[in-house]
Amino acid sequence: MAATILDGKALAIKCKERVRKAAKTLSRRPGLAVIIVGDDPASRVYVNSKRRDGEECGFYSEEYALPDTTRQDELISLVESLNARADIDGILVQLPLPGGLDEEAVLMAISPEKDVDGFHPLNMGALLIGKEGFVPCTPAGIMEILEEYGIDPKGKRCVVIGRSNIVGKPMALLLLQKHGTVTVCHSRTTDLAQVCREADILVAAVGKVNLVTADMVKPGAVVIDVAMNRDESGNLCGDVAYDEVAEIASAITPVPGGVGPMTRALLMENTLKAAQKHLGVD
Ligand code: NAP
């Protein structure tokens, strides 16, 4: 039986429409500031799409495109000035930063209430202990996909491949919060295939083309492909050998059109949430 395609693109359109409607009811437009340093072409594409998403949702947005010669103290003082602005609810620093800039220090400088990416240690800590805070957009978007398609992690064996702070770890915590039994794999995991075969829900967040093949997937499993890679022909693809895995999985996210659009939609949701908090609206 062919797998259900988990259509993140369609769901993202619905989410953004919900955000747009809610934003219209506020006394002012939610404000999002995006900072990009240097001229990495992929980062430029991401920033452009975030700006477009913001426009679609009726947000006020500001973009700061800084040269790669920008000093750490200059970047931090820009963040601090945005922290102090009443009309800016969310601040996003596009990663990766050029070498020589300390990403951790820059992320730490963002006020946790404006940290719509959810990367500040205070928000990460809130997630760990199950308190309210901003959740990183990619894993939060995946949880919305699961919910939309009625896939409940409760009691399921969940395997997350990848343990980065922005995807793998928060993904594991969110699945755990929903009562999944979670295993996290990484580059030192022995017999990755064997561990993956136990998964009812398998999330691949590595960045390696064809890492997950059909023999690593339990028949009927739900497969979430987070990665954004380029294949030999330069086409966008994930970690999962899509065609063969789609034949045995019960549901699968495509790349593109799966997790990516929901990551962007969640940034809009987080910015709306920040604005609602700043304006004292629940
Ligand atoms: P990352 O920081 O490079 O982390 C990759 C993880 O994969 C690490 O934990 C690494 O293990 C693990 N790994 C590497 N080789 C492995 C192997 N052979 N077997 C098992 N695990 C292995 O990457 P990331 O930022 O989490 O991103 C992961 C992928 O998702 C990338 O392709 C990225 O472009 C994509 N992404 C997509 C979105 C989206 O919106 N769709 C958002 C964010 C990221 P160690 O910890 O041991 O090194």
CSV table of C-alpha atoms and ligand atoms in Angstrom, one decimal:
chain,number,residue,atom,x,y,z
A,1,MET,CA,0.0,0.0,0.0
A,2,ALA,CA,1.3,3.4,-0.9
A,3,ALA,CA,2.2,5.7,2.0
A,4,THR,CA,0.1,8.8,2.8
A,5,ILE,CA,2.0,11.8,1.8
A,6,LEU,CA,2.2,14.2,4.7
A,7,ASP,CA,1.6,17.5,2.8
A,8,GLY,CA,3.5,20.1,4.8
A,9,LYS,CA,3.0,22.7,2.1
A,10,ALA,CA,-0.8,22.5,2.2
A,11,LEU,CA,-0.8,22.6,6.0
A,12,ALA,CA,1.6,25.6,6.1
A,13,ILE,CA,-0.9,27.5,3.9
A,14,LYS,CA,-3.6,26.8,6.5
A,15,CYS,CA,-1.4,27.7,9.4
A,16,LYS,CA,-0.3,31.0,7.9
A,17,GLU,CA,-3.9,31.9,7.1
A,18,ARG,CA,-4.8,31.2,10.8
A,19,VAL,CA,-1.9,33.5,11.8
A,20,ARG,CA,-2.9,36.2,9.4
A,21,LYS,CA,-6.5,36.2,10.8
A,22,ALA,CA,-5.3,36.3,14.4
A,23,ALA,CA,-2.7,39.1,13.6
A,24,LYS,CA,-5.5,41.2,12.2
A,25,THR,CA,-7.3,41.3,15.5
A,26,LEU,CA,-4.2,42.9,17.3
A,27,SER,CA,-3.9,46.6,18.0
A,28,ARG,CA,-0.8,46.7,15.9
A,29,ARG,CA,1.0,44.5,13.4
A,30,PRO,CA,3.4,41.8,14.9
A,31,GLY,CA,7.0,43.0,14.2
A,32,LEU,CA,9.7,40.6,13.0
A,33,ALA,CA,13.3,41.6,12.6
A,34,VAL,CA,15.6,39.4,10.6
A,35,ILE,CA,19.4,39.8,10.6
A,36,ILE,CA,21.6,38.2,8.0
A,37,VAL,CA,25.4,38.5,8.0
A,38,GLY,CA,27.5,37.9,4.9
A,39,ASP,CA,26.4,36.7,1.5
A,40,ASP,CA,25.7,32.9,1.8
A,41,PRO,CA,23.2,32.3,-1.0
A,42,ALA,CA,21.2,29.6,0.9
A,43,SER,CA,20.8,32.0,3.8
A,44,ARG,CA,19.7,34.7,1.4
A,45,VAL,CA,17.0,32.4,0.0
A,46,TYR,CA,15.7,31.5,3.5
A,47,VAL,CA,15.6,35.2,4.6
A,48,ASN,CA,13.7,36.2,1.4
A,49,SER,CA,11.1,33.5,2.0
A,50,LYS,CA,10.7,34.5,5.7
A,51,ARG,CA,10.1,38.1,4.6
A,52,ARG,CA,7.5,36.9,2.1
A,53,ASP,CA,5.8,34.8,4.8
A,54,GLY,CA,5.8,37.8,7.1
A,55,GLU,CA,4.1,39.9,4.4
A,56,GLU,CA,1.5,37.2,3.8
A,57,CYS,CA,0.7,37.1,7.5
A,58,GLY,CA,0.4,40.9,7.6
A,59,PHE,CA,3.4,41.4,9.8
A,60,TYR,CA,5.7,44.4,10.0
A,61,SER,CA,9.1,43.3,9.1
A,62,GLU,CA,12.6,44.7,9.1
A,63,GLU,CA,15.7,43.2,7.5
A,64,TYR,CA,19.3,43.9,8.4
A,65,ALA,CA,21.8,42.7,5.8
A,66,LEU,CA,25.2,43.1,7.3
A,67,PRO,CA,28.6,42.6,5.6
A,68,ASP,CA,30.7,39.6,6.7
A,69,THR,CA,33.2,42.1,8.1
A,70,THR,CA,30.6,42.9,10.9
A,71,ARG,CA,32.2,42.6,14.4
A,72,GLN,CA,30.7,40.7,17.2
A,73,ASP,CA,30.1,43.8,19.3
A,74,GLU,CA,28.3,45.5,16.4
A,75,LEU,CA,26.0,42.6,15.9
A,76,ILE,CA,25.3,42.3,19.6
A,77,SER,CA,24.5,46.0,19.9
A,78,LEU,CA,22.1,45.7,17.0
A,79,VAL,CA,20.3,42.8,18.7
A,80,GLU,CA,20.2,44.8,22.0
A,81,SER,CA,18.7,47.8,20.2
A,82,LEU,CA,16.0,45.5,18.7
A,83,ASN,CA,15.4,44.0,22.2
A,84,ALA,CA,14.5,47.4,23.4
A,85,ARG,CA,12.1,48.2,20.5
A,86,ALA,CA,8.3,48.1,21.4
A,87,ASP,CA,7.3,47.5,17.8
A,88,ILE,CA,9.5,44.4,17.3
A,89,ASP,CA,8.2,41.2,18.8
A,90,GLY,CA,10.5,38.7,17.2
A,91,ILE,CA,14.2,38.7,16.4
A,92,LEU,CA,15.8,36.2,14.1
A,93,VAL,CA,19.5,35.9,13.4
A,94,GLN,CA,20.0,33.7,10.3
A,95,LEU,CA,22.5,30.9,10.9
A,96,PRO,CA,25.2,30.0,10.1
A,97,LEU,CA,27.1,33.2,10.9
A,98,PRO,CA,30.4,33.8,9.1
A,99,GLY,CA,33.5,32.5,10.9
A,100,GLY,CA,34.8,34.7,13.6
A,101,LEU,CA,31.4,35.5,15.0
A,102,ASP,CA,30.3,33.6,18.1
A,103,GLU,CA,26.8,32.2,17.4
A,104,GLU,CA,26.1,31.2,20.9
A,105,ALA,CA,26.9,34.6,22.3
A,106,VAL,CA,24.7,36.3,19.6
A,107,LEU,CA,21.8,33.9,20.3
A,108,MET,CA,22.2,34.5,24.1
A,109,ALA,CA,21.9,38.3,23.5
A,110,ILE,CA,18.4,37.9,22.0
A,111,SER,CA,15.7,38.6,24.6
A,112,PRO,CA,14.1,35.2,25.4
A,113,GLU,CA,10.7,36.9,24.9
A,114,LYS,CA,11.7,37.8,21.3
A,115,ASP,CA,13.5,34.5,20.6
A,116,VAL,CA,11.0,33.3,18.0
A,117,ASP,CA,13.5,30.7,16.7
A,118,GLY,CA,13.5,29.1,20.2
A,119,PHE,CA,17.3,28.8,20.4
A,120,HIS,CA,17.9,30.7,23.6
A,121,PRO,CA,19.0,28.5,26.5
A,122,LEU,CA,16.1,29.8,28.5
A,123,ASN,CA,13.6,28.6,25.9
A,124,MET,CA,15.5,25.3,25.4
A,125,GLY,CA,15.5,24.8,29.2
A,126,ALA,CA,11.7,25.5,29.3
A,127,LEU,CA,11.2,22.8,26.7
A,128,LEU,CA,13.3,20.4,28.7
A,129,ILE,CA,11.2,20.8,31.8
A,130,GLY,CA,7.9,21.1,29.9
A,131,LYS,CA,7.3,24.8,30.6
A,132,GLU,CA,5.8,27.4,28.3
A,133,GLY,CA,8.4,29.0,25.9
A,134,PHE,CA,9.3,29.2,22.3
A,135,VAL,CA,9.9,25.9,20.7
A,136,PRO,CA,12.3,25.6,17.7
A,137,CYS,CA,10.3,25.9,14.5
A,138,THR,CA,11.3,22.7,12.7
A,139,PRO,CA,10.4,20.1,15.4
A,140,ALA,CA,7.3,22.2,16.4
A,141,GLY,CA,6.2,22.1,12.7
A,142,ILE,CA,6.7,18.3,12.6
A,143,MET,CA,4.5,17.9,15.7
A,144,GLU,CA,1.8,19.9,13.9
A,145,ILE,CA,2.1,17.7,10.8
A,146,LEU,CA,1.6,14.6,13.1
A,147,GLU,CA,-1.4,16.1,14.8
A,148,GLU,CA,-3.0,17.2,11.5
A,149,TYR,CA,-2.8,13.6,10.2
A,150,GLY,CA,-4.0,12.1,13.5
A,151,ILE,CA,-0.6,10.4,14.3
A,152,ASP,CA,-0.3,10.2,18.0
A,153,PRO,CA,3.2,9.4,19.4
A,154,LYS,CA,1.7,8.1,22.7
A,155,GLY,CA,3.1,4.7,23.4
A,156,LYS,CA,4.9,4.5,20.0
A,157,ARG,CA,8.6,3.7,19.5
A,158,CYS,CA,10.1,6.9,18.1
A,159,VAL,CA,13.6,7.1,16.7
A,160,VAL,CA,15.2,10.5,15.9
A,161,ILE,CA,18.4,10.4,13.8
A,162,GLY,CA,20.4,13.5,14.6
A,163,ARG,CA,21.0,15.3,17.9
A,164,SER,CA,21.5,18.9,17.0
A,165,ASN,CA,20.2,21.6,19.3
A,166,ILE,CA,17.9,23.0,16.7
A,167,VAL,CA,16.3,19.8,15.4
A,168,GLY,CA,17.2,16.4,16.9
A,169,LYS,CA,17.2,17.2,20.6
A,170,PRO,CA,14.1,19.3,20.7
A,171,MET,CA,12.4,16.8,18.4
A,172,ALA,CA,13.1,14.0,20.9
A,173,LEU,CA,11.8,16.2,23.8
A,174,LEU,CA,8.5,17.0,22.0
A,175,LEU,CA,7.9,13.3,21.1
A,176,LEU,CA,8.7,12.4,24.7
A,177,GLN,CA,6.2,15.1,25.9
A,178,LYS,CA,3.6,13.4,23.8
A,179,HIS,CA,4.4,10.1,25.5
A,180,GLY,CA,6.5,8.5,22.8
A,181,THR,CA,9.3,6.1,23.8
A,182,VAL,CA,12.2,7.9,22.2
A,183,THR,CA,15.6,6.9,21.0
A,184,VAL,CA,18.1,9.4,19.6
A,185,CYS,CA,20.7,8.3,17.2
A,186,HIS,CA,23.9,10.1,16.0
A,187,SER,CA,27.1,9.5,14.1
A,188,ARG,CA,28.4,7.1,16.8
A,189,THR,CA,25.3,5.0,17.0
A,190,THR,CA,26.2,1.4,16.3
A,191,ASP,CA,23.8,-0.6,14.0
A,192,LEU,CA,21.7,2.4,13.0
A,193,ALA,CA,19.6,0.2,10.7
A,194,GLN,CA,18.6,-2.1,13.5
A,195,VAL,CA,17.6,0.8,15.8
A,196,CYS,CA,15.6,2.4,13.0
A,197,ARG,CA,13.7,-0.8,12.2
A,198,GLU,CA,12.2,-0.6,15.7
A,199,ALA,CA,10.6,2.8,15.0
A,200,ASP,CA,6.9,3.4,14.6
A,201,ILE,CA,7.8,7.0,14.0
A,202,LEU,CA,11.2,7.6,12.4
A,203,VAL,CA,12.6,11.2,12.1
A,204,ALA,CA,15.7,11.7,9.9
A,205,ALA,CA,17.6,14.9,10.6
A,206,VAL,CA,21.1,14.3,9.4
A,207,GLY,CA,21.9,15.8,6.0
A,208,LYS,CA,23.1,12.7,4.1
A,209,VAL,CA,21.4,11.6,0.8
A,210,ASN,CA,19.9,8.1,0.9
A,211,LEU,CA,20.9,7.5,4.6
A,212,VAL,CA,17.6,5.9,5.3
A,213,THR,CA,16.8,3.0,2.9
A,214,ALA,CA,13.7,0.7,2.8
A,215,ASP,CA,15.5,-2.1,4.7
A,216,MET,CA,15.8,0.3,7.7
A,217,VAL,CA,12.1,1.0,8.0
A,218,LYS,CA,9.5,-1.1,9.7
A,219,PRO,CA,6.5,-1.7,7.4
A,220,GLY,CA,3.8,0.7,8.3
A,221,ALA,CA,6.1,3.2,10.0
A,222,VAL,CA,5.6,7.0,9.8
A,223,VAL,CA,8.7,8.6,8.2
A,224,ILE,CA,9.6,12.2,8.7
A,225,ASP,CA,12.4,13.5,6.5
A,226,VAL,CA,13.8,16.8,7.8
A,227,ALA,CA,17.0,17.1,5.7
A,228,MET,CA,17.6,19.4,2.8
A,229,ASN,CA,20.3,18.0,0.6
A,230,ARG,CA,21.2,18.2,-3.0
A,231,ASP,CA,21.4,15.0,-5.0
A,232,GLU,CA,23.9,14.4,-7.8
A,233,SER,CA,21.7,16.3,-10.3
A,234,GLY,CA,21.5,19.3,-7.9
A,235,ASN,CA,17.8,18.6,-7.0
A,236,LEU,CA,16.6,19.1,-3.4
A,237,CYS,CA,16.2,15.9,-1.5
A,238,GLY,CA,16.2,14.5,2.0
A,239,ASP,CA,17.9,11.8,4.0
A,240,VAL,CA,15.3,9.2,3.0
A,241,ALA,CA,15.4,7.1,-0.2
A,242,TYR,CA,11.9,8.3,-0.9
A,243,ASP,CA,10.6,6.0,-3.6
A,244,GLU,CA,11.5,2.8,-2.0
A,245,VAL,CA,10.6,3.9,1.6
A,246,ALA,CA,7.2,5.3,0.4
A,247,GLU,CA,6.3,1.7,-0.7
A,248,ILE,CA,6.5,0.3,2.9
A,249,ALA,CA,5.8,3.3,5.2
A,250,SER,CA,2.3,4.2,6.2
A,251,ALA,CA,3.0,7.9,5.9
A,252,ILE,CA,5.9,10.0,4.7
A,253,THR,CA,6.9,13.6,4.3
A,254,PRO,CA,8.2,14.6,0.8
A,255,VAL,CA,11.2,16.8,0.2
A,256,PRO,CA,10.5,19.4,-0.8
A,257,GLY,CA,7.0,20.1,0.4
A,258,GLY,CA,7.1,18.4,3.8
A,259,VAL,CA,8.9,19.7,6.8
A,260,GLY,CA,10.4,22.8,5.2
A,261,PRO,CA,7.2,24.8,4.7
A,262,MET,CA,6.0,24.0,8.2
A,263,THR,CA,9.3,25.3,9.7
A,264,ARG,CA,8.6,28.6,8.1
A,265,ALA,CA,4.9,28.6,9.2
A,266,LEU,CA,6.0,27.9,12.8
A,267,LEU,CA,8.2,31.0,12.7
A,268,MET,CA,5.1,33.0,11.9
A,269,GLU,CA,3.2,31.2,14.7
A,270,ASN,CA,5.9,32.0,17.1
A,271,THR,CA,6.1,35.7,16.1
A,272,LEU,CA,2.3,36.0,16.5
A,273,LYS,CA,2.6,34.4,19.9
A,274,ALA,CA,5.3,36.9,20.9
A,275,ALA,CA,3.2,39.8,19.7
A,276,GLN,CA,0.2,38.5,21.6
A,277,LYS,CA,2.3,38.2,24.8
A,278,HIS,CA,3.8,41.7,24.4
A,279,LEU,CA,0.3,43.1,23.8
A,280,GLY,CA,-1.2,41.2,26.8
A,281,VAL,CA,-3.5,39.1,24.6
A,282,ASP,CA,-3.9,35.4,25.3
B,1,NAP,P1,23.6,19.0,12.2
B,1,NAP,O1,23.8,20.0,13.2
B,1,NAP,O2,24.7,18.9,11.2
B,1,NAP,O3,23.4,17.6,12.9
B,1,NAP,C1,23.4,16.4,12.1
B,1,NAP,C2,23.2,15.3,13.1
B,1,NAP,O4,23.3,14.1,12.3
B,1,NAP,C3,24.3,15.2,14.1
B,1,NAP,O5,23.7,14.9,15.4
B,1,NAP,C4,25.2,14.0,13.7
B,1,NAP,O6,25.8,13.2,14.7
B,1,NAP,C5,24.2,13.2,13.0
B,1,NAP,N1,24.8,12.3,12.0
B,1,NAP,C6,25.8,12.6,11.1
B,1,NAP,N2,26.1,11.5,10.3
B,1,NAP,C7,25.3,10.5,10.8
B,1,NAP,C8,25.2,9.1,10.4
B,1,NAP,N3,26.0,8.6,9.5
B,1,NAP,N4,24.4,8.4,11.1
B,1,NAP,C9,23.6,8.9,12.1
B,1,NAP,N5,23.7,10.2,12.5
B,1,NAP,C10,24.5,11.0,11.8
B,1,NAP,O7,22.3,19.3,11.3
B,1,NAP,P2,20.9,19.9,11.7
B,1,NAP,O8,21.1,21.4,11.7
B,1,NAP,O9,20.3,19.2,12.8
B,1,NAP,O10,20.1,19.6,10.3
B,1,NAP,C11,19.9,18.3,9.9
B,1,NAP,C12,19.4,18.3,8.4
B,1,NAP,O11,18.1,19.0,8.5
B,1,NAP,C13,20.2,19.1,7.4
B,1,NAP,O12,20.1,18.5,6.2
B,1,NAP,C14,19.5,20.5,7.4
B,1,NAP,O13,19.7,21.1,6.2
B,1,NAP,C15,18.1,20.1,7.6
B,1,NAP,N6,17.2,21.1,8.2
B,1,NAP,C16,16.0,21.2,7.6
B,1,NAP,C17,15.1,22.1,8.1
B,1,NAP,C18,13.8,22.3,7.5
B,1,NAP,O14,13.1,23.2,7.7
B,1,NAP,N7,13.4,21.3,6.7
B,1,NAP,C19,15.5,22.9,9.3
B,1,NAP,C20,16.7,22.7,9.9
B,1,NAP,C21,17.6,21.8,9.3
B,1,NAP,P3,26.9,13.8,15.8
B,1,NAP,O15,26.1,14.7,16.7
B,1,NAP,O16,27.4,12.6,16.4
B,1,NAP,O17,27.8,14.6,14.9
